[in-house]
mmCIF file with all atom_site columns, C-alpha atoms in Angstrom:
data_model
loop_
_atom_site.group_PDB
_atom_site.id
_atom_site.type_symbol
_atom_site.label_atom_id
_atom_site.label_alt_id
_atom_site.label_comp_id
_atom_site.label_asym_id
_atom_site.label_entity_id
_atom_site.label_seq_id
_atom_site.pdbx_PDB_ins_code
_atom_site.Cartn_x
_atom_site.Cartn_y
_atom_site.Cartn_z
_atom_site.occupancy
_atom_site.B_iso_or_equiv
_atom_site.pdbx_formal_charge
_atom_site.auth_seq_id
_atom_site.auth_comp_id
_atom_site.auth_asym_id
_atom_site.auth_atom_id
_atom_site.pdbx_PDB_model_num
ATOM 1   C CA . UNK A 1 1   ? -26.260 19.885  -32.492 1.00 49.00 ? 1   UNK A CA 1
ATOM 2   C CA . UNK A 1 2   ? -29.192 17.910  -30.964 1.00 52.00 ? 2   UNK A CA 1
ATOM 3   C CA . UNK A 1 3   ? -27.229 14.712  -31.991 1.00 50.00 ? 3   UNK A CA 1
ATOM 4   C CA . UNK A 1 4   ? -23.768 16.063  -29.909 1.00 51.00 ? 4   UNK A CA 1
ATOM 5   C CA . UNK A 1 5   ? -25.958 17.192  -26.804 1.00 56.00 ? 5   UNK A CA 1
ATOM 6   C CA . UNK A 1 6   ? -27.462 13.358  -26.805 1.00 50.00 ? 6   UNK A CA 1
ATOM 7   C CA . UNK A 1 7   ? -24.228 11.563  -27.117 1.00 46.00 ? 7   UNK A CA 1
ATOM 8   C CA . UNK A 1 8   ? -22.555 13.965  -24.527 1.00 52.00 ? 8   UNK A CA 1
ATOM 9   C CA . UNK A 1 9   ? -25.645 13.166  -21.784 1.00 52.00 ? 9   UNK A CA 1
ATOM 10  C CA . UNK A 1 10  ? -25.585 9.377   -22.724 1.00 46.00 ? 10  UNK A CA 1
ATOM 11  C CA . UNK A 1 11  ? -21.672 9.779   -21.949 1.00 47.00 ? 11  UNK A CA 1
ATOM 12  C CA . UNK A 1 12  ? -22.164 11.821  -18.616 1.00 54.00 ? 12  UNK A CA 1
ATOM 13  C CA . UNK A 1 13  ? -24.751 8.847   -17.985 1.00 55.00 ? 13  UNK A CA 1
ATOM 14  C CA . UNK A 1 14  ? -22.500 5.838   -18.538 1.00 50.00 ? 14  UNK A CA 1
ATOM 15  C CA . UNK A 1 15  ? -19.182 7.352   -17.140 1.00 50.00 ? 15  UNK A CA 1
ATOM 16  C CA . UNK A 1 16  ? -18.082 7.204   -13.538 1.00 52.00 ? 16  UNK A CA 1
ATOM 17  C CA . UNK A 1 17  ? -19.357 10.129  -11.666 1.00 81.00 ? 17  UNK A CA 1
ATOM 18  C CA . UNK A 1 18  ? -16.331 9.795   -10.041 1.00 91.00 ? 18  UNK A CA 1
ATOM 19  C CA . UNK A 1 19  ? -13.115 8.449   -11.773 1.00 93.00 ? 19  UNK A CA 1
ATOM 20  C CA . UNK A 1 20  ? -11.226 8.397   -8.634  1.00 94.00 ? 20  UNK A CA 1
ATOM 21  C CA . UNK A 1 21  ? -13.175 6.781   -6.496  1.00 95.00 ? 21  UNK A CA 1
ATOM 22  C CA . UNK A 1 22  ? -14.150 3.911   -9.291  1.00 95.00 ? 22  UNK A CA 1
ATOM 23  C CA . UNK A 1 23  ? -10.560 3.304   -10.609 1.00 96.00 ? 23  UNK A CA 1
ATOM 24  C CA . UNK A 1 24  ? -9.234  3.303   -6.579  1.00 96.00 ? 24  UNK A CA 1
ATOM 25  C CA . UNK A 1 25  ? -12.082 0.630   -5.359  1.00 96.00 ? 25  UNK A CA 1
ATOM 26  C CA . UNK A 1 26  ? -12.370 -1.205  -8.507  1.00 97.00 ? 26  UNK A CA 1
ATOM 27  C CA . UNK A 1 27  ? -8.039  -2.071  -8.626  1.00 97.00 ? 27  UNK A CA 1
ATOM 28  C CA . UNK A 1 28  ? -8.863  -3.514  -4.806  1.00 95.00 ? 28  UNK A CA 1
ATOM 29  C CA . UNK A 1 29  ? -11.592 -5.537  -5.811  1.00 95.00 ? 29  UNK A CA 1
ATOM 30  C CA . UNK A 1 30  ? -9.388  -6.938  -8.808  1.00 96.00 ? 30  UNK A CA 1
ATOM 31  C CA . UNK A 1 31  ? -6.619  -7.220  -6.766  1.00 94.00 ? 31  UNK A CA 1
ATOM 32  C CA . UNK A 1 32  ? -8.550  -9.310  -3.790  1.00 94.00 ? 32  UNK A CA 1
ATOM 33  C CA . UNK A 1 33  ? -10.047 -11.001 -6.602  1.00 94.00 ? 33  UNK A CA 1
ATOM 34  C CA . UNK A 1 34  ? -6.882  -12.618 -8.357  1.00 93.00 ? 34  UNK A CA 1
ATOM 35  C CA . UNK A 1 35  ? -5.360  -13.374 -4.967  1.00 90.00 ? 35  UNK A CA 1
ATOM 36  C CA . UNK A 1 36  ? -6.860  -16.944 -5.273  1.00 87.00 ? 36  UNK A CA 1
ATOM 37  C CA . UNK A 1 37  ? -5.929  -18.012 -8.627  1.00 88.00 ? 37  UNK A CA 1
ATOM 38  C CA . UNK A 1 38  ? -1.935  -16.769 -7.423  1.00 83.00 ? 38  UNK A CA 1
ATOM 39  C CA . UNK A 1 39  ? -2.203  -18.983 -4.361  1.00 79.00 ? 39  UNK A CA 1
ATOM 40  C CA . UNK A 1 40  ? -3.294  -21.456 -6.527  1.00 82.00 ? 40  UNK A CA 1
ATOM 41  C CA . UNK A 1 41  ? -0.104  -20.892 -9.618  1.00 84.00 ? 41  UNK A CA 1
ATOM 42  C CA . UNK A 1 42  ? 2.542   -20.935 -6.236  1.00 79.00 ? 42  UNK A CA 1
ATOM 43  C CA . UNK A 1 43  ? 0.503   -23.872 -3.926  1.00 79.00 ? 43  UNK A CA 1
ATOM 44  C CA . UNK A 1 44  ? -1.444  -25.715 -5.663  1.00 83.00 ? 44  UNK A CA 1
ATOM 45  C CA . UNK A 1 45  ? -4.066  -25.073 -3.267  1.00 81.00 ? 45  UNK A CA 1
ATOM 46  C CA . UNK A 1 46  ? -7.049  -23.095 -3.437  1.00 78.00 ? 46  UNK A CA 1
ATOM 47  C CA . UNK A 1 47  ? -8.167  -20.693 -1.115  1.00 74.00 ? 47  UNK A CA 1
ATOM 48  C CA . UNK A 1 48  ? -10.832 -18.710 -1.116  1.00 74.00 ? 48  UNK A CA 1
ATOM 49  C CA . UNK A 1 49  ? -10.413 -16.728 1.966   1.00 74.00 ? 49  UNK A CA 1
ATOM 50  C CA . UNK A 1 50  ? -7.637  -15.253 0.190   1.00 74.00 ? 50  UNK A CA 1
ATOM 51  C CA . UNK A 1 51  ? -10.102 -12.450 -1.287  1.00 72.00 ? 51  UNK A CA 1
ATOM 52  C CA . UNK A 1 52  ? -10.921 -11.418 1.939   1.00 74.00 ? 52  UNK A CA 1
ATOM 53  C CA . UNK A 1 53  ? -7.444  -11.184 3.321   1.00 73.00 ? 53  UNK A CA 1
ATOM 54  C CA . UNK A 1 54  ? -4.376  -9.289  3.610   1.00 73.00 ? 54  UNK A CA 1
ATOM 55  C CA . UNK A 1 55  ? -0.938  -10.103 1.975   1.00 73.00 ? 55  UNK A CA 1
ATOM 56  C CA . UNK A 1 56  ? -0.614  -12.250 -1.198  1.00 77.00 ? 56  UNK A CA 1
ATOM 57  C CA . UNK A 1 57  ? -0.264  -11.370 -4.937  1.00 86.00 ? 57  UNK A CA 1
ATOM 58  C CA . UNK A 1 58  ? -1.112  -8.751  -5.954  1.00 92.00 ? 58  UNK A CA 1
ATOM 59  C CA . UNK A 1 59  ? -1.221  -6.049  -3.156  1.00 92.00 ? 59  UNK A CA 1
ATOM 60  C CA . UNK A 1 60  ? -4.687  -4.662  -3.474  1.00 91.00 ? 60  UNK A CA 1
ATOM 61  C CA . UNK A 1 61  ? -3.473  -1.842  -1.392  1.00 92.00 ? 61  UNK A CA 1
ATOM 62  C CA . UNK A 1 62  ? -0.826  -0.695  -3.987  1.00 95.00 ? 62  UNK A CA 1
ATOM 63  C CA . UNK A 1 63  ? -3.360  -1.322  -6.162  1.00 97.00 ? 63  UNK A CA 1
ATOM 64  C CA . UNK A 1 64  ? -5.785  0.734   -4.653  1.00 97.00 ? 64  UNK A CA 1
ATOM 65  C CA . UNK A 1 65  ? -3.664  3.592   -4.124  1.00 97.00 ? 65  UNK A CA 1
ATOM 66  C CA . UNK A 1 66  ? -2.073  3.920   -7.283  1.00 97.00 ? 66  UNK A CA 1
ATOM 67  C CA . UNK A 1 67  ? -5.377  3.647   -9.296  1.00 98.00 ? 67  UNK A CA 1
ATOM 68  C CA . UNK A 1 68  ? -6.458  6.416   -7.302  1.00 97.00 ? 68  UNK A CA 1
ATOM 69  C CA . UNK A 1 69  ? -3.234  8.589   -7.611  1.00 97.00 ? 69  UNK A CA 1
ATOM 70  C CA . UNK A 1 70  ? -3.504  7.523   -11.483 1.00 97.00 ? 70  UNK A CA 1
ATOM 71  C CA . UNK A 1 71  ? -6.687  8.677   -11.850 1.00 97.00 ? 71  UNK A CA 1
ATOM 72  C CA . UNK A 1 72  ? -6.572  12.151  -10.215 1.00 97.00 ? 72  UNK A CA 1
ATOM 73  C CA . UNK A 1 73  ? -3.105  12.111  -12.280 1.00 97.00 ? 73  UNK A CA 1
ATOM 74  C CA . UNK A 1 74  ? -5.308  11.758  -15.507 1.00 96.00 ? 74  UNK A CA 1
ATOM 75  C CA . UNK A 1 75  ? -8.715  13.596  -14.990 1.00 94.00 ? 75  UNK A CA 1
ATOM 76  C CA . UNK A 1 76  ? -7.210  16.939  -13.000 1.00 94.00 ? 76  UNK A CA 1
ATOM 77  C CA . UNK A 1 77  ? -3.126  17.020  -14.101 1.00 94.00 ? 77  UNK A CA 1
ATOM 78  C CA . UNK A 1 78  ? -0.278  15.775  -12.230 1.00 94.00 ? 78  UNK A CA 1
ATOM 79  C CA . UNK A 1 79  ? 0.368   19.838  -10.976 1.00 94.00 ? 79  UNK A CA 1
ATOM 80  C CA . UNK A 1 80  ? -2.250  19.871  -8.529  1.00 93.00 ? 80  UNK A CA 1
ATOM 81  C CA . UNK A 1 81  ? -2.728  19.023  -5.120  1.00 96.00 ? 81  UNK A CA 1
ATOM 82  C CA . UNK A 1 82  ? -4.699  16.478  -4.612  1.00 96.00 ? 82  UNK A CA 1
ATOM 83  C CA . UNK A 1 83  ? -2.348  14.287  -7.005  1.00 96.00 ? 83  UNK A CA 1
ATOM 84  C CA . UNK A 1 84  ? 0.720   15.480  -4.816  1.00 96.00 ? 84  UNK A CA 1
ATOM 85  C CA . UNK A 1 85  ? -1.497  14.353  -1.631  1.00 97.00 ? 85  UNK A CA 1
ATOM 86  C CA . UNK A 1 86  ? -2.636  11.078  -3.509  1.00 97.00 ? 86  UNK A CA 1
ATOM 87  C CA . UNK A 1 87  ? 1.096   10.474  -4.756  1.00 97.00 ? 87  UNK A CA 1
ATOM 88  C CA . UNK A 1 88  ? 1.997   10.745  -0.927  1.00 97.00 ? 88  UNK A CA 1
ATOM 89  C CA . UNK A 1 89  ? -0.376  8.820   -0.044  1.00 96.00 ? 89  UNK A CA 1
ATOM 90  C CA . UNK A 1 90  ? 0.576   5.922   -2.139  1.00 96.00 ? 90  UNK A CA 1
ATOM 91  C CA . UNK A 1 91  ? 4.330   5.745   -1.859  1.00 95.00 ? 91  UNK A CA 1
ATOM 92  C CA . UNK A 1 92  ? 3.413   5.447   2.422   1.00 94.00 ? 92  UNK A CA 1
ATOM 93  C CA . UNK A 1 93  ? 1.000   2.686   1.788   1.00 92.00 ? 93  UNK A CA 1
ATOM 94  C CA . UNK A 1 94  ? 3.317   1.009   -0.686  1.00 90.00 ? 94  UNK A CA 1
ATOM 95  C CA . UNK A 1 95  ? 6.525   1.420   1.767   1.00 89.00 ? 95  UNK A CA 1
ATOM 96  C CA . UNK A 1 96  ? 4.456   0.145   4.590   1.00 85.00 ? 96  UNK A CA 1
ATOM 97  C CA . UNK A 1 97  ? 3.276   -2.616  3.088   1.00 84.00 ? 97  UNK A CA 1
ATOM 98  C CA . UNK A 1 98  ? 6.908   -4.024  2.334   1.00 81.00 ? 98  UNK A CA 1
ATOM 99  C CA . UNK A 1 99  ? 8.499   -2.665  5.219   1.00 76.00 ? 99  UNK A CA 1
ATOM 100 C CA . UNK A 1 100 ? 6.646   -3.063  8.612   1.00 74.00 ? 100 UNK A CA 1
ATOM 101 C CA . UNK A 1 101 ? 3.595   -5.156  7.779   1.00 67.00 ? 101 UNK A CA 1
ATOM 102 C CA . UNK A 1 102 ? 5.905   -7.718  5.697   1.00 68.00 ? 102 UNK A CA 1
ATOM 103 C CA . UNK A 1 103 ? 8.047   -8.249  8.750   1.00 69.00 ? 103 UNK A CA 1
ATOM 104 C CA . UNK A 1 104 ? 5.656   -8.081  11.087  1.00 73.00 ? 104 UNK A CA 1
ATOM 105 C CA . UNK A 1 105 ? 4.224   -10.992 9.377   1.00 69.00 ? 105 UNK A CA 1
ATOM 106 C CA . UNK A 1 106 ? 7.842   -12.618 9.239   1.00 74.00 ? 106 UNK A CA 1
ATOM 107 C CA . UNK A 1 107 ? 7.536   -12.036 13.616  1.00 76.00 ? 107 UNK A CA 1
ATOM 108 C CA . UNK A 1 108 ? 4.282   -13.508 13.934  1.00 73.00 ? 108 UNK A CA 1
ATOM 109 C CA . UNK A 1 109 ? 5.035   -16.732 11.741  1.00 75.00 ? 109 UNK A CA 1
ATOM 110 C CA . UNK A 1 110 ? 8.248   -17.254 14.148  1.00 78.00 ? 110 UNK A CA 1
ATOM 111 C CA . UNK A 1 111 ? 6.076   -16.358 16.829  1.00 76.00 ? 111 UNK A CA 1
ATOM 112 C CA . UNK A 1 112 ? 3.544   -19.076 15.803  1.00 72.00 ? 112 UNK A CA 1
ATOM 113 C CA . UNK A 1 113 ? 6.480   -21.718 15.140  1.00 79.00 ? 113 UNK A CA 1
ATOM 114 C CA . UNK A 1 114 ? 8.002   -20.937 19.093  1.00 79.00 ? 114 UNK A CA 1
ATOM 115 C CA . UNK A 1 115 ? 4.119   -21.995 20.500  1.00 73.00 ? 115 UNK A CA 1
ATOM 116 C CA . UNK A 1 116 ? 3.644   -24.806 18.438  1.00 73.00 ? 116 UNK A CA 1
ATOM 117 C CA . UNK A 1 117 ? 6.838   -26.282 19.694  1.00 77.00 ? 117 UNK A CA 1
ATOM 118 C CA . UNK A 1 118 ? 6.648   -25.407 23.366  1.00 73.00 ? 118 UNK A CA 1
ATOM 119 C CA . UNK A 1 119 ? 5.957   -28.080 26.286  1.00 75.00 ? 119 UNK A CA 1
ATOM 120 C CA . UNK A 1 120 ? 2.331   -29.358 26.767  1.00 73.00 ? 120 UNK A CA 1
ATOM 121 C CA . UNK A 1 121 ? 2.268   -27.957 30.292  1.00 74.00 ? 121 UNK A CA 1
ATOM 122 C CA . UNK A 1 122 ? 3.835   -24.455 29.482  1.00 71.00 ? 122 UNK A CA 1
ATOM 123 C CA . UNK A 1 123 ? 1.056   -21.627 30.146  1.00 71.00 ? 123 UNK A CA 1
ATOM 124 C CA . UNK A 1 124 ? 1.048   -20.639 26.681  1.00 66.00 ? 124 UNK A CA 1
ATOM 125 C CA . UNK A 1 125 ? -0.025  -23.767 25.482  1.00 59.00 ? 125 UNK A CA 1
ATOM 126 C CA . UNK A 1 126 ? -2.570  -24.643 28.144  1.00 61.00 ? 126 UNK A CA 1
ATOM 127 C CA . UNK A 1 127 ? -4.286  -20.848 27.525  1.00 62.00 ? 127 UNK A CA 1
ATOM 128 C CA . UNK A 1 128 ? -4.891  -22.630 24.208  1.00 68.00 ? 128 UNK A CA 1
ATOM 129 C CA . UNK A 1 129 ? -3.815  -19.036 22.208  1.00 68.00 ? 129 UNK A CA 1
ATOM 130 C CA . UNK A 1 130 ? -5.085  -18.770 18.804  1.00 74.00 ? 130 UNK A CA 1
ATOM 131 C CA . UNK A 1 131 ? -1.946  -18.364 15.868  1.00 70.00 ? 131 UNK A CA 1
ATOM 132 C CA . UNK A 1 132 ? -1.129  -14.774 15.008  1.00 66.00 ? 132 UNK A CA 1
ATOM 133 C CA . UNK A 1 133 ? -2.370  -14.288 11.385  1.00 64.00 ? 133 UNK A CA 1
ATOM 134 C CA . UNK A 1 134 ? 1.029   -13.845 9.510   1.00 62.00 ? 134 UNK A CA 1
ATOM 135 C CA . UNK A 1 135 ? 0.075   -12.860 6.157   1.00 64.00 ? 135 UNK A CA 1
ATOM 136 C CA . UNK A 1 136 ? 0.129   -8.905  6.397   1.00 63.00 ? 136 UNK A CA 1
ATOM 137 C CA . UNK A 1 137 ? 2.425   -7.918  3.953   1.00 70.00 ? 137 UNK A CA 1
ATOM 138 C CA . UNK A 1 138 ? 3.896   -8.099  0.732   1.00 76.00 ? 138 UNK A CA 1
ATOM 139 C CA . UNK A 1 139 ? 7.024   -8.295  -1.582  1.00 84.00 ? 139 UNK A CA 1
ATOM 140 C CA . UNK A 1 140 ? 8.579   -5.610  -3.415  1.00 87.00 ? 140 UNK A CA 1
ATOM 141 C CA . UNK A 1 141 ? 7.204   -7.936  -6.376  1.00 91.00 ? 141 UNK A CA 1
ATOM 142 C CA . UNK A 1 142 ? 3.877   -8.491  -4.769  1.00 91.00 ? 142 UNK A CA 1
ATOM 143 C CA . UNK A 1 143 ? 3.558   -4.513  -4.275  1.00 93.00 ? 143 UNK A CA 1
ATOM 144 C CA . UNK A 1 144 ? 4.821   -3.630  -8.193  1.00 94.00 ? 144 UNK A CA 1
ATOM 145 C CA . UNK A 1 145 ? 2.062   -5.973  -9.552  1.00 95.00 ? 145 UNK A CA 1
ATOM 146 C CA . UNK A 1 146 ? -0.246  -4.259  -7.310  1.00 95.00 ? 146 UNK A CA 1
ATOM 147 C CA . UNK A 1 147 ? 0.673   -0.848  -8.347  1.00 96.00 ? 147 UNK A CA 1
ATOM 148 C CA . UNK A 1 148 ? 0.624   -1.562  -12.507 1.00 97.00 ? 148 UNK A CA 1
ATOM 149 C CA . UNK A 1 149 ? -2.603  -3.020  -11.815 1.00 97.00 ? 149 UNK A CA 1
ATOM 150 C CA . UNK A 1 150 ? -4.102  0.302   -10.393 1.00 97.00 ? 150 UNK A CA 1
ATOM 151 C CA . UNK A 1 151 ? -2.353  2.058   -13.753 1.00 97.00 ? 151 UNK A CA 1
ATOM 152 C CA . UNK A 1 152 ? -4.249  -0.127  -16.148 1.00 97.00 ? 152 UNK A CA 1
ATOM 153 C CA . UNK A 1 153 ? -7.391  -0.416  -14.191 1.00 97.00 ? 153 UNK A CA 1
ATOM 154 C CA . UNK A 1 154 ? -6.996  3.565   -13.902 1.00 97.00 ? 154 UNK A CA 1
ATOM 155 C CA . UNK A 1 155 ? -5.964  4.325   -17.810 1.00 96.00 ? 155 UNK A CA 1
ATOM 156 C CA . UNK A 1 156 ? -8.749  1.574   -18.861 1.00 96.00 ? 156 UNK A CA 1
ATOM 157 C CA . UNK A 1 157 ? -11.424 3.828   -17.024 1.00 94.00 ? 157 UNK A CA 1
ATOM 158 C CA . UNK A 1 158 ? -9.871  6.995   -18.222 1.00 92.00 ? 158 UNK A CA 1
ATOM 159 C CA . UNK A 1 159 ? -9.899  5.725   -22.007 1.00 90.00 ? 159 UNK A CA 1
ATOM 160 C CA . UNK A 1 160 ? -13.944 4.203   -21.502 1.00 87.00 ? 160 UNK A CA 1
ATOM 161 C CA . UNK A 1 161 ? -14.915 7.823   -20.788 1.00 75.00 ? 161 UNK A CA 1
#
């Protein structure tokens, strides 16, 4: 009995107080992380500032979400509602994210293209505007990867507890 109460408290000690929370911010952190080394597989180029940034492969956002909805999904059953609210939440984010932000992106690359070919003397160019940053969102591809990556990260936690 003494043996079970130790191993129990060493568990409670090691495991995420919060499965949640870990699985959601943990996926993002993966997510932002790996955005590099895909730059890298498509360009050839590395770029660092792609773990700080928006867009790219994976979606860290999908990612986030759907370790979170995963999680809830896992620890407190898929009948409740915070997994109806977290489902919710993620199918918005993950719409979103190929929907307007991907094609707002799309405007602000044409956008950028229109400046950099406009007359030396137009007003634009003289104000000397700064390009609109046109990586904001993702693929249908880019947001799947995202979203498996929030299930494993999610049912990797889950099974480590």
């Amino acid at each position: 009995m003494a043996g079970a109460d130790a191993a129990a408290s060493l568990r409670s000690s090691v495991a995420p107080a919060n499965l949640s929370l870990i699985s959601a911010l943990l996926a993002c952190a993966i997510a932002q992380f790996l955005k590099p080394f895909f730059t890298w597989l498509k360009d050839k180029k590395w770029d660092s500032k792609k773990m700080v940034s928006s867009g790219g492969m994976p979606s860290s956002h999908s990612a986030t979400v759907t370790a979170l909805a995963t999680a809830i999904g896992l620890e407190e059953g898929v009948g409740g509602a915070a997994f109806g609210i977290a489902v919710v939440l993620a199918c918005v984010v993950m719409y979103d994210a190929t929907g307007v932000r991907l094609h707002a992106g799309r405007q602000a690359e044409l956008l950028n293209q229109i400046v950099c070919e406009l007359p030396p003397e137009h007003p634009v160019a003289i104000a000397n505007v700064r390009p609109l940053r046109d990586s904001l969102g993702h693929t249908p591809l880019q947001v799947a990867a995202g979203a498996l990556l929030g299930c494993i990260v999610a049912l990797l936690l889950k099974s480590t507890t």
